mmCIF file with all atom_site columns, N, CA and C in Angstrom:
data_model
loop_
_atom_site.group_PDB
_atom_site.id
_atom_site.type_symbol
_atom_site.label_atom_id
_atom_site.label_alt_id
_atom_site.label_comp_id
_atom_site.label_asym_id
_atom_site.label_entity_id
_atom_site.label_seq_id
_atom_site.pdbx_PDB_ins_code
_atom_site.Cartn_x
_atom_site.Cartn_y
_atom_site.Cartn_z
_atom_site.occupancy
_atom_site.B_iso_or_equiv
_atom_site.pdbx_formal_charge
_atom_site.auth_seq_id
_atom_site.auth_comp_id
_atom_site.auth_asym_id
_atom_site.auth_atom_id
_atom_site.pdbx_PDB_model_num
ATOM 1   N N  . MET T 1 1  ? 0.847   -1.165  0.000  1.00 61.00 ? 1  MET T N  1
ATOM 2   C CA . MET T 1 1  ? 0.000   0.000   0.000  1.00 61.00 ? 1  MET T CA 1
ATOM 3   C C  . MET T 1 1  ? 0.897   1.233   0.000  1.00 61.00 ? 1  MET T C  1
ATOM 4   N N  . SER T 1 2  ? 0.665   2.129   -0.937 1.00 76.00 ? 2  SER T N  1
ATOM 5   C CA . SER T 1 2  ? 1.510   3.315   -1.055 1.00 76.00 ? 2  SER T CA 1
ATOM 6   C C  . SER T 1 2  ? 0.975   4.513   -0.285 1.00 76.00 ? 2  SER T C  1
ATOM 7   N N  . GLY T 1 3  ? -0.263  4.473   0.149  1.00 80.00 ? 3  GLY T N  1
ATOM 8   C CA . GLY T 1 3  ? -0.822  5.598   0.889  1.00 80.00 ? 3  GLY T CA 1
ATOM 9   C C  . GLY T 1 3  ? -2.182  5.259   1.452  1.00 80.00 ? 3  GLY T C  1
ATOM 10  N N  . SER T 1 4  ? -2.616  6.075   2.373  1.00 82.00 ? 4  SER T N  1
ATOM 11  C CA . SER T 1 4  ? -3.943  5.911   2.969  1.00 82.00 ? 4  SER T CA 1
ATOM 12  C C  . SER T 1 4  ? -4.758  7.160   2.673  1.00 82.00 ? 4  SER T C  1
ATOM 13  N N  . TYR T 1 5  ? -6.039  6.970   2.418  1.00 81.00 ? 5  TYR T N  1
ATOM 14  C CA . TYR T 1 5  ? -6.901  8.084   2.060  1.00 81.00 ? 5  TYR T CA 1
ATOM 15  C C  . TYR T 1 5  ? -8.244  7.944   2.753  1.00 81.00 ? 5  TYR T C  1
ATOM 16  N N  . ILE T 1 6  ? -8.757  9.041   3.251  1.00 84.00 ? 6  ILE T N  1
ATOM 17  C CA . ILE T 1 6  ? -10.136 9.107   3.719  1.00 84.00 ? 6  ILE T CA 1
ATOM 18  C C  . ILE T 1 6  ? -10.878 9.864   2.629  1.00 84.00 ? 6  ILE T C  1
ATOM 19  N N  . VAL T 1 7  ? -11.794 9.188   1.953  1.00 84.00 ? 7  VAL T N  1
ATOM 20  C CA . VAL T 1 7  ? -12.452 9.793   0.798  1.00 84.00 ? 7  VAL T CA 1
ATOM 21  C C  . VAL T 1 7  ? -13.883 10.226  1.091  1.00 84.00 ? 7  VAL T C  1
ATOM 22  N N  . ALA T 1 8  ? -14.479 9.701   2.141  1.00 88.00 ? 8  ALA T N  1
ATOM 23  C CA . ALA T 1 8  ? -15.844 10.066  2.520  1.00 88.00 ? 8  ALA T CA 1
ATOM 24  C C  . ALA T 1 8  ? -16.127 9.467   3.886  1.00 88.00 ? 8  ALA T C  1
ATOM 25  N N  . GLY T 1 9  ? -17.166 9.940   4.490  1.00 87.00 ? 9  GLY T N  1
ATOM 26  C CA . GLY T 1 9  ? -17.571 9.385   5.774  1.00 87.00 ? 9  GLY T CA 1
ATOM 27  C C  . GLY T 1 9  ? -19.078 9.265   5.838  1.00 87.00 ? 9  GLY T C  1
ATOM 28  N N  . ALA T 1 10 ? -19.537 8.393   6.679  1.00 90.00 ? 10 ALA T N  1
ATOM 29  C CA . ALA T 1 10 ? -20.968 8.225   6.930  1.00 90.00 ? 10 ALA T CA 1
ATOM 30  C C  . ALA T 1 10 ? -21.096 7.601   8.306  1.00 90.00 ? 10 ALA T C  1
ATOM 31  N N  . ARG T 1 11 ? -22.198 7.824   8.944  1.00 88.00 ? 11 ARG T N  1
ATOM 32  C CA . ARG T 1 11 ? -22.387 7.222   10.255 1.00 88.00 ? 11 ARG T CA 1
ATOM 33  C C  . ARG T 1 11 ? -23.714 6.468   10.285 1.00 88.00 ? 11 ARG T C  1
ATOM 34  N N  . THR T 1 12 ? -23.841 5.640   11.286 1.00 87.00 ? 12 THR T N  1
ATOM 35  C CA . THR T 1 12 ? -25.087 4.902   11.453 1.00 87.00 ? 12 THR T CA 1
ATOM 36  C C  . THR T 1 12 ? -26.121 5.831   12.068 1.00 87.00 ? 12 THR T C  1
ATOM 37  N N  . PRO T 1 13 ? -27.401 5.548   11.858 1.00 84.00 ? 13 PRO T N  1
ATOM 38  C CA . PRO T 1 13 ? -28.436 6.354   12.508 1.00 84.00 ? 13 PRO T CA 1
ATOM 39  C C  . PRO T 1 13 ? -28.449 6.090   14.012 1.00 84.00 ? 13 PRO T C  1
ATOM 40  N N  . ILE T 1 14 ? -29.021 7.007   14.744 1.00 86.00 ? 14 ILE T N  1
ATOM 41  C CA . ILE T 1 14 ? -29.160 6.843   16.189 1.00 86.00 ? 14 ILE T CA 1
ATOM 42  C C  . ILE T 1 14 ? -30.606 6.456   16.464 1.00 86.00 ? 14 ILE T C  1
ATOM 43  N N  . GLY T 1 15 ? -30.801 5.355   17.167 1.00 87.00 ? 15 GLY T N  1
ATOM 44  C CA . GLY T 1 15 ? -32.146 4.893   17.464 1.00 87.00 ? 15 GLY T CA 1
ATOM 45  C C  . GLY T 1 15 ? -32.362 4.711   18.954 1.00 87.00 ? 15 GLY T C  1
ATOM 46  N N  . LYS T 1 16 ? -33.580 4.376   19.296 1.00 90.00 ? 16 LYS T N  1
ATOM 47  C CA . LYS T 1 16 ? -33.931 4.131   20.690 1.00 90.00 ? 16 LYS T CA 1
ATOM 48  C C  . LYS T 1 16 ? -33.814 2.642   20.994 1.00 90.00 ? 16 LYS T C  1
ATOM 49  N N  . MET T 1 17 ? -33.639 2.324   22.256 1.00 90.00 ? 17 MET T N  1
ATOM 50  C CA . MET T 1 17 ? -33.597 0.934   22.704 1.00 90.00 ? 17 MET T CA 1
ATOM 51  C C  . MET T 1 17 ? -34.884 0.233   22.279 1.00 90.00 ? 17 MET T C  1
ATOM 52  N N  . SER T 1 18 ? -34.749 -0.905  21.625 1.00 92.00 ? 18 SER T N  1
ATOM 53  C CA . SER T 1 18 ? -35.874 -1.704  21.116 1.00 92.00 ? 18 SER T CA 1
ATOM 54  C C  . SER T 1 18 ? -36.703 -0.944  20.085 1.00 92.00 ? 18 SER T C  1
ATOM 55  N N  . GLY T 1 19 ? -36.097 0.021   19.407 1.00 93.00 ? 19 GLY T N  1
ATOM 56  C CA . GLY T 1 19 ? -36.806 0.812   18.410 1.00 93.00 ? 19 GLY T CA 1
ATOM 57  C C  . GLY T 1 19 ? -36.731 0.196   17.023 1.00 93.00 ? 19 GLY T C  1
ATOM 58  N N  . ALA T 1 20 ? -36.919 1.032   16.021 1.00 93.00 ? 20 ALA T N  1
ATOM 59  C CA . ALA T 1 20 ? -37.007 0.583   14.631 1.00 93.00 ? 20 ALA T CA 1
ATOM 60  C C  . ALA T 1 20 ? -35.734 -0.075  14.124 1.00 93.00 ? 20 ALA T C  1
ATOM 61  N N  . LEU T 1 21 ? -34.593 0.229   14.732 1.00 91.00 ? 21 LEU T N  1
ATOM 62  C CA . LEU T 1 21 ? -33.321 -0.336  14.269 1.00 91.00 ? 21 LEU T CA 1
ATOM 63  C C  . LEU T 1 21 ? -32.913 -1.593  15.028 1.00 91.00 ? 21 LEU T C  1
ATOM 64  N N  . SER T 1 22 ? -33.713 -2.017  15.984 1.00 91.00 ? 22 SER T N  1
ATOM 65  C CA . SER T 1 22 ? -33.308 -3.117  16.871 1.00 91.00 ? 22 SER T CA 1
ATOM 66  C C  . SER T 1 22 ? -33.166 -4.461  16.159 1.00 91.00 ? 22 SER T C  1
ATOM 67  N N  . ASP T 1 23 ? -33.738 -4.601  14.980 1.00 93.00 ? 23 ASP T N  1
ATOM 68  C CA . ASP T 1 23 ? -33.604 -5.868  14.246 1.00 93.00 ? 23 ASP T CA 1
ATOM 69  C C  . ASP T 1 23 ? -32.281 -5.968  13.486 1.00 93.00 ? 23 ASP T C  1
ATOM 70  N N  . PHE T 1 24 ? -31.513 -4.878  13.440 1.00 92.00 ? 24 PHE T N  1
ATOM 71  C CA . PHE T 1 24 ? -30.246 -4.871  12.720 1.00 92.00 ? 24 PHE T CA 1
ATOM 72  C C  . PHE T 1 24 ? -29.089 -5.077  13.686 1.00 92.00 ? 24 PHE T C  1
ATOM 73  N N  . SER T 1 25 ? -28.121 -5.895  13.276 1.00 89.00 ? 25 SER T N  1
ATOM 74  C CA . SER T 1 25 ? -26.910 -6.078  14.079 1.00 89.00 ? 25 SER T CA 1
ATOM 75  C C  . SER T 1 25 ? -25.991 -4.874  13.880 1.00 89.00 ? 25 SER T C  1
ATOM 76  N N  . ALA T 1 26 ? -24.980 -4.772  14.727 1.00 86.00 ? 26 ALA T N  1
ATOM 77  C CA . ALA T 1 26 ? -23.983 -3.712  14.561 1.00 86.00 ? 26 ALA T CA 1
ATOM 78  C C  . ALA T 1 26 ? -23.302 -3.838  13.200 1.00 86.00 ? 26 ALA T C  1
ATOM 79  N N  . ALA T 1 27 ? -23.053 -5.074  12.762 1.00 90.00 ? 27 ALA T N  1
ATOM 80  C CA . ALA T 1 27 ? -22.431 -5.286  11.448 1.00 90.00 ? 27 ALA T CA 1
ATOM 81  C C  . ALA T 1 27 ? -23.356 -4.826  10.322 1.00 90.00 ? 27 ALA T C  1
ATOM 82  N N  . ASP T 1 28 ? -24.656 -5.071  10.455 1.00 94.00 ? 28 ASP T N  1
ATOM 83  C CA . ASP T 1 28 ? -25.611 -4.590  9.450  1.00 94.00 ? 28 ASP T CA 1
ATOM 84  C C  . ASP T 1 28 ? -25.557 -3.071  9.344  1.00 94.00 ? 28 ASP T C  1
ATOM 85  N N  . LEU T 1 29 ? -25.644 -2.400  10.499 1.00 92.00 ? 29 LEU T N  1
ATOM 86  C CA . LEU T 1 29 ? -25.633 -0.940  10.510 1.00 92.00 ? 29 LEU T CA 1
ATOM 87  C C  . LEU T 1 29 ? -24.314 -0.397  9.968  1.00 92.00 ? 29 LEU T C  1
ATOM 88  N N  . GLY T 1 30 ? -23.212 -1.036  10.347 1.00 92.00 ? 30 GLY T N  1
ATOM 89  C CA . GLY T 1 30 ? -21.915 -0.626  9.818  1.00 92.00 ? 30 GLY T CA 1
ATOM 90  C C  . GLY T 1 30 ? -21.840 -0.809  8.318  1.00 92.00 ? 30 GLY T C  1
ATOM 91  N N  . GLY T 1 31 ? -22.408 -1.906  7.829  1.00 95.00 ? 31 GLY T N  1
ATOM 92  C CA . GLY T 1 31 ? -22.440 -2.149  6.386  1.00 95.00 ? 31 GLY T CA 1
ATOM 93  C C  . GLY T 1 31 ? -23.197 -1.068  5.643  1.00 95.00 ? 31 GLY T C  1
ATOM 94  N N  . PHE T 1 32 ? -24.319 -0.605  6.226  1.00 95.00 ? 32 PHE T N  1
ATOM 95  C CA . PHE T 1 32 ? -25.076 0.488   5.603  1.00 95.00 ? 32 PHE T CA 1
ATOM 96  C C  . PHE T 1 32 ? -24.216 1.752   5.519  1.00 95.00 ? 32 PHE T C  1
ATOM 97  N N  . ALA T 1 33 ? -23.510 2.063   6.609  1.00 94.00 ? 33 ALA T N  1
ATOM 98  C CA . ALA T 1 33 ? -22.677 3.273   6.641  1.00 94.00 ? 33 ALA T CA 1
ATOM 99  C C  . ALA T 1 33 ? -21.515 3.172   5.647  1.00 94.00 ? 33 ALA T C  1
ATOM 100 N N  . ILE T 1 34 ? -20.877 2.017   5.589  1.00 95.00 ? 34 ILE T N  1
ATOM 101 C CA . ILE T 1 34 ? -19.761 1.833   4.654  1.00 95.00 ? 34 ILE T CA 1
ATOM 102 C C  . ILE T 1 34 ? -20.246 1.951   3.212  1.00 95.00 ? 34 ILE T C  1
ATOM 103 N N  . ALA T 1 35 ? -21.361 1.308   2.899  1.00 96.00 ? 35 ALA T N  1
ATOM 104 C CA . ALA T 1 35 ? -21.904 1.372   1.539  1.00 96.00 ? 35 ALA T CA 1
ATOM 105 C C  . ALA T 1 35 ? -22.228 2.815   1.155  1.00 96.00 ? 35 ALA T C  1
ATOM 106 N N  . GLU T 1 36 ? -22.776 3.582   2.091  1.00 95.00 ? 36 GLU T N  1
ATOM 107 C CA . GLU T 1 36 ? -23.096 4.984   1.806  1.00 95.00 ? 36 GLU T CA 1
ATOM 108 C C  . GLU T 1 36 ? -21.830 5.815   1.614  1.00 95.00 ? 36 GLU T C  1
ATOM 109 N N  . ALA T 1 37 ? -20.805 5.578   2.423  1.00 94.00 ? 37 ALA T N  1
ATOM 110 C CA . ALA T 1 37 ? -19.541 6.300   2.256  1.00 94.00 ? 37 ALA T CA 1
ATOM 111 C C  . ALA T 1 37 ? -18.924 5.999   0.890  1.00 94.00 ? 37 ALA T C  1
ATOM 112 N N  . LEU T 1 38 ? -18.980 4.741   0.469  1.00 95.00 ? 38 LEU T N  1
ATOM 113 C CA . LEU T 1 38 ? -18.465 4.378   -0.854 1.00 95.00 ? 38 LEU T CA 1
ATOM 114 C C  . LEU T 1 38 ? -19.257 5.076   -1.952 1.00 95.00 ? 38 LEU T C  1
ATOM 115 N N  . ARG T 1 39 ? -20.583 5.114   -1.796 1.00 96.00 ? 39 ARG T N  1
ATOM 116 C CA . ARG T 1 39 ? -21.432 5.770   -2.793 1.00 96.00 ? 39 ARG T CA 1
ATOM 117 C C  . ARG T 1 39 ? -21.074 7.253   -2.897 1.00 96.00 ? 39 ARG T C  1
ATOM 118 N N  . ARG T 1 40 ? -20.939 7.927   -1.749 1.00 95.00 ? 40 ARG T N  1
ATOM 119 C CA . ARG T 1 40 ? -20.613 9.356   -1.741 1.00 95.00 ? 40 ARG T CA 1
ATOM 120 C C  . ARG T 1 40 ? -19.265 9.635   -2.400 1.00 95.00 ? 40 ARG T C  1
ATOM 121 N N  . ALA T 1 41 ? -18.328 8.731   -2.209 1.00 94.00 ? 41 ALA T N  1
ATOM 122 C CA . ALA T 1 41 ? -16.975 8.922   -2.742 1.00 94.00 ? 41 ALA T CA 1
ATOM 123 C C  . ALA T 1 41 ? -16.835 8.467   -4.186 1.00 94.00 ? 41 ALA T C  1
ATOM 124 N N  . GLY T 1 42 ? -17.819 7.730   -4.691 1.00 95.00 ? 42 GLY T N  1
ATOM 125 C CA . GLY T 1 42 ? -17.702 7.189   -6.041 1.00 95.00 ? 42 GLY T CA 1
ATOM 126 C C  . GLY T 1 42 ? -16.659 6.093   -6.134 1.00 95.00 ? 42 GLY T C  1
ATOM 127 N N  . VAL T 1 43 ? -16.491 5.347   -5.036 1.00 93.00 ? 43 VAL T N  1
ATOM 128 C CA . VAL T 1 43 ? -15.495 4.272   -4.961 1.00 93.00 ? 43 VAL T CA 1
ATOM 129 C C  . VAL T 1 43 ? -16.213 2.929   -5.042 1.00 93.00 ? 43 VAL T C  1
ATOM 130 N N  . GLN T 1 44 ? -15.678 2.020   -5.843 1.00 95.00 ? 44 GLN T N  1
ATOM 131 C CA . GLN T 1 44 ? -16.234 0.675   -5.949 1.00 95.00 ? 44 GLN T CA 1
ATOM 132 C C  . GLN T 1 44 ? -15.715 -0.188  -4.795 1.00 95.00 ? 44 GLN T C  1
ATOM 133 N N  . PRO T 1 45 ? -16.535 -1.103  -4.286 1.00 95.00 ? 45 PRO T N  1
ATOM 134 C CA . PRO T 1 45 ? -16.099 -1.947  -3.165 1.00 95.00 ? 45 PRO T CA 1
ATOM 135 C C  . PRO T 1 45 ? -14.797 -2.693  -3.419 1.00 95.00 ? 45 PRO T C  1
ATOM 136 N N  . ASP T 1 46 ? -14.559 -3.124  -4.658 1.00 93.00 ? 46 ASP T N  1
ATOM 137 C CA . ASP T 1 46 ? -13.334 -3.883  -4.932 1.00 93.00 ? 46 ASP T CA 1
ATOM 138 C C  . ASP T 1 46 ? -12.081 -2.999  -4.981 1.00 93.00 ? 46 ASP T C  1
ATOM 139 N N  . GLU T 1 47 ? -12.236 -1.683  -4.836 1.00 93.00 ? 47 GLU T N  1
ATOM 140 C CA . GLU T 1 47 ? -11.092 -0.774  -4.775 1.00 93.00 ? 47 GLU T CA 1
ATOM 141 C C  . GLU T 1 47 ? -10.593 -0.567  -3.342 1.00 93.00 ? 47 GLU T C  1
ATOM 142 N N  . VAL T 1 48 ? -11.312 -1.104  -2.362 1.00 92.00 ? 48 VAL T N  1
ATOM 143 C CA . VAL T 1 48 ? -10.982 -0.900  -0.947 1.00 92.00 ? 48 VAL T CA 1
ATOM 144 C C  . VAL T 1 48 ? -10.077 -2.024  -0.460 1.00 92.00 ? 48 VAL T C  1
ATOM 145 N N  . GLU T 1 49 ? -8.982  -1.654  0.191  1.00 89.00 ? 49 GLU T N  1
ATOM 146 C CA . GLU T 1 49 ? -8.055  -2.649  0.735  1.00 89.00 ? 49 GLU T CA 1
ATOM 147 C C  . GLU T 1 49 ? -8.273  -2.901  2.223  1.00 89.00 ? 49 GLU T C  1
ATOM 148 N N  . HIS T 1 50 ? -8.593  -1.860  2.981  1.00 87.00 ? 50 HIS T N  1
ATOM 149 C CA . HIS T 1 50 ? -8.742  -1.995  4.432  1.00 87.00 ? 50 HIS T CA 1
ATOM 150 C C  . HIS T 1 50 ? -9.912  -1.153  4.910  1.00 87.00 ? 50 HIS T C  1
ATOM 151 N N  . VAL T 1 51 ? -10.577 -1.626  5.947  1.00 88.00 ? 51 VAL T N  1
ATOM 152 C CA . VAL T 1 51 ? -11.667 -0.883  6.576  1.00 88.00 ? 51 VAL T CA 1
ATOM 153 C C  . VAL T 1 51 ? -11.364 -0.779  8.063  1.00 88.00 ? 51 VAL T C  1
ATOM 154 N N  . ILE T 1 52 ? -11.487 0.422   8.596  1.00 84.00 ? 52 ILE T N  1
ATOM 155 C CA . ILE T 1 52 ? -11.318 0.639   10.030 1.00 84.00 ? 52 ILE T CA 1
ATOM 156 C C  . ILE T 1 52 ? -12.633 1.188   10.556 1.00 84.00 ? 52 ILE T C  1
ATOM 157 N N  . VAL T 1 53 ? -13.162 0.549   11.593 1.00 82.00 ? 53 VAL T N  1
ATOM 158 C CA . VAL T 1 53 ? -14.447 0.937   12.161 1.00 82.00 ? 53 VAL T CA 1
ATOM 159 C C  . VAL T 1 53 ? -14.279 1.167   13.653 1.00 82.00 ? 53 VAL T C  1
ATOM 160 N N  . GLY T 1 54 ? -14.863 2.237   14.149 1.00 77.00 ? 54 GLY T N  1
ATOM 161 C CA . GLY T 1 54 ? -14.896 2.479   15.587 1.00 77.00 ? 54 GLY T CA 1
ATOM 162 C C  . GLY T 1 54 ? -16.232 2.010   16.144 1.00 77.00 ? 54 GLY T C  1
ATOM 163 N N  . GLN T 1 55 ? -16.189 1.339   17.271 1.00 74.00 ? 55 GLN T N  1
ATOM 164 C CA . GLN T 1 55 ? -17.413 0.803   17.869 1.00 74.00 ? 55 GLN T CA 1
ATOM 165 C C  . GLN T 1 55 ? -17.266 0.872   19.382 1.00 74.00 ? 55 GLN T C  1
ATOM 166 N N  . VAL T 1 56 ? -18.291 1.355   20.060 1.00 72.00 ? 56 VAL T N  1
ATOM 167 C CA . VAL T 1 56 ? -18.214 1.534   21.508 1.00 72.00 ? 56 VAL T CA 1
ATOM 168 C C  . VAL T 1 56 ? -18.305 0.203   22.232 1.00 72.00 ? 56 VAL T C  1
ATOM 169 N N  . LEU T 1 57 ? -19.332 -0.569  21.962 1.00 67.00 ? 57 LEU T N  1
ATOM 170 C CA . LEU T 1 57 ? -19.535 -1.844  22.654 1.00 67.00 ? 57 LEU T CA 1
ATOM 171 C C  . LEU T 1 57 ? -19.376 -2.994  21.674 1.00 67.00 ? 57 LEU T C  1
ATOM 172 N N  . MET T 1 58 ? -18.378 -3.838  21.900 1.00 62.00 ? 58 MET T N  1
ATOM 173 C CA . MET T 1 58 ? -18.149 -4.968  20.997 1.00 62.00 ? 58 MET T CA 1
ATOM 174 C C  . MET T 1 58 ? -18.687 -6.275  21.561 1.00 62.00 ? 58 MET T C  1
ATOM 175 N N  . ALA T 1 59 ? -19.036 -6.304  22.831 1.00 67.00 ? 59 ALA T N  1
ATOM 176 C CA . ALA T 1 59 ? -19.503 -7.546  23.450 1.00 67.00 ? 59 ALA T CA 1
ATOM 177 C C  . ALA T 1 59 ? -20.725 -8.081  22.716 1.00 67.00 ? 59 ALA T C  1
ATOM 178 N N  . GLY T 1 60 ? -20.678 -9.347  22.383 1.00 68.00 ? 60 GLY T N  1
ATOM 179 C CA . GLY T 1 60 ? -21.807 -10.002 21.735 1.00 68.00 ? 60 GLY T CA 1
ATOM 180 C C  . GLY T 1 60 ? -21.938 -9.720  20.253 1.00 68.00 ? 60 GLY T C  1
ATOM 181 N N  . GLN T 1 61 ? -20.972 -9.051  19.648 1.00 65.00 ? 61 GLN T N  1
ATOM 182 C CA . GLN T 1 61 ? -21.060 -8.710  18.224 1.00 65.00 ? 61 GLN T CA 1
ATOM 183 C C  . GLN T 1 61 ? -20.333 -9.698  17.328 1.00 65.00 ? 61 GLN T C  1
ATOM 184 N N  . GLY T 1 62 ? -19.754 -10.735 17.898 1.00 69.00 ? 62 GLY T N  1
ATOM 185 C CA . GLY T 1 62 ? -19.006 -11.683 17.091 1.00 69.00 ? 62 GLY T CA 1
ATOM 186 C C  . GLY T 1 62 ? -17.586 -11.197 16.891 1.00 69.00 ? 62 GLY T C  1
ATOM 187 N N  . GLN T 1 63 ? -16.876 -11.890 16.050 1.00 78.00 ? 63 GLN T N  1
ATOM 188 C CA . GLN T 1 63 ? -15.471 -11.556 15.838 1.00 78.00 ? 63 GLN T CA 1
ATOM 189 C C  . GLN T 1 63 ? -15.294 -10.592 14.674 1.00 78.00 ? 63 GLN T C  1
ATOM 190 N N  . VAL T 1 64 ? -14.391 -9.683  14.827 1.00 83.00 ? 64 VAL T N  1
ATOM 191 C CA . VAL T 1 64 ? -13.976 -8.710  13.815 1.00 83.00 ? 64 VAL T CA 1
ATOM 192 C C  . VAL T 1 64 ? -15.180 -7.985  13.186 1.00 83.00 ? 64 VAL T C  1
ATOM 193 N N  . PRO T 1 65 ? -15.877 -7.167  13.976 1.00 83.00 ? 65 PRO T N  1
ATOM 194 C CA . PRO T 1 65 ? -17.055 -6.473  13.447 1.00 83.00 ? 65 PRO T CA 1
ATOM 195 C C  . PRO T 1 65 ? -16.757 -5.599  12.232 1.00 83.00 ? 65 PRO T C  1
ATOM 196 N N  . ALA T 1 66 ? -15.551 -5.031  12.140 1.00 87.00 ? 66 ALA T N  1
ATOM 197 C CA . ALA T 1 66 ? -15.217 -4.213  10.967 1.00 87.00 ? 66 ALA T CA 1
ATOM 198 C C  . ALA T 1 66 ? -15.240 -5.057  9.700  1.00 87.00 ? 66 ALA T C  1
ATOM 199 N N  . ARG T 1 67 ? -14.735 -6.261  9.765  1.00 91.00 ? 67 ARG T N  1
ATOM 200 C CA . ARG T 1 67 ? -14.744 -7.147  8.588  1.00 91.00 ? 67 ARG T CA 1
ATOM 201 C C  . ARG T 1 67 ? -16.169 -7.563  8.249  1.00 91.00 ? 67 ARG T C  1
ATOM 202 N N  . GLN T 1 68 ? -16.964 -7.871  9.270  1.00 91.00 ? 68 GLN T N  1
ATOM 203 C CA . GLN T 1 68 ? -18.360 -8.239  9.027  1.00 91.00 ? 68 GLN T CA 1
ATOM 204 C C  . GLN T 1 68 ? -19.091 -7.108  8.302  1.00 91.00 ? 68 GLN T C  1
ATOM 205 N N  . ALA T 1 69 ? -18.905 -5.870  8.775  1.00 93.00 ? 69 ALA T N  1
ATOM 206 C CA . ALA T 1 69 ? -19.560 -4.719  8.157  1.00 93.00 ? 69 ALA T CA 1
ATOM 207 C C  . ALA T 1 69 ? -19.061 -4.506  6.732  1.00 93.00 ? 69 ALA T C  1
ATOM 208 N N  . ALA T 1 70 ? -17.765 -4.678  6.505  1.00 94.00 ? 70 ALA T N  1
ATOM 209 C CA . ALA T 1 70 ? -17.208 -4.513  5.164  1.00 94.00 ? 70 ALA T CA 1
ATOM 210 C C  . ALA T 1 70 ? -17.818 -5.517  4.190  1.00 94.00 ? 70 ALA T C  1
ATOM 211 N N  . VAL T 1 71 ? -17.944 -6.752  4.614  1.00 95.00 ? 71 VAL T N  1
ATOM 212 C CA . VAL T 1 71 ? -18.550 -7.784  3.757  1.00 95.00 ? 71 VAL T CA 1
ATOM 213 C C  . VAL T 1 71 ? -20.001 -7.427  3.458  1.00 95.00 ? 71 VAL T C  1
ATOM 214 N N  . LYS T 1 72 ? -20.735 -6.953  4.462  1.00 95.00 ? 72 LYS T N  1
ATOM 215 C CA . LYS T 1 72 ? -22.134 -6.572  4.249  1.00 95.00 ? 72 LYS T CA 1
ATOM 216 C C  . LYS T 1 72 ? -22.260 -5.388  3.297  1.00 95.00 ? 72 LYS T C  1
ATOM 217 N N  . ALA T 1 73 ? -21.200 -4.573  3.195  1.00 96.00 ? 73 ALA T N  1
ATOM 218 C CA . ALA T 1 73 ? -21.194 -3.446  2.261  1.00 96.00 ? 73 ALA T CA 1
ATOM 219 C C  . ALA T 1 73 ? -20.734 -3.855  0.865  1.00 96.00 ? 73 ALA T C  1
ATOM 220 N N  . GLY T 1 74 ? -20.401 -5.128  0.687  1.00 95.00 ? 74 GLY T N  1
ATOM 221 C CA . GLY T 1 74 ? -20.000 -5.622  -0.629 1.00 95.00 ? 74 GLY T CA 1
ATOM 222 C C  . GLY T 1 74 ? -18.513 -5.600  -0.894 1.00 95.00 ? 74 GLY T C  1
ATOM 223 N N  . ILE T 1 75 ? -17.707 -5.307  0.134  1.00 96.00 ? 75 ILE T N  1
ATOM 224 C CA . ILE T 1 75 ? -16.258 -5.296  -0.042 1.00 96.00 ? 75 ILE T CA 1
ATOM 225 C C  . ILE T 1 75 ? -15.748 -6.727  0.003  1.00 96.00 ? 75 ILE T C  1
ATOM 226 N N  . PRO T 1 76 ? -15.035 -7.158  -1.039 1.00 91.00 ? 76 PRO T N  1
ATOM 227 C CA . PRO T 1 76 ? -14.586 -8.562  -1.078 1.00 91.00 ? 76 PRO T CA 1
ATOM 228 C C  . PRO T 1 76 ? -13.514 -8.886  -0.046 1.00 91.00 ? 76 PRO T C  1
#
């Protein structure tokens, strides 16, 4: 890798406990945000080499939530 670039950003929506977003996992929500950031930047998923995700609570989310979210966003 010759350089790192931040080309766009997006965040997950904020919902209430047991609200409309409660059926989505953290990886699902992260995937939505990643897909939107790619759309805003005009970047294709296969052009992405690495994904870094910040998450407050990881307990119960499975292993490597950033990778799970990247896959859900279509990044190979």
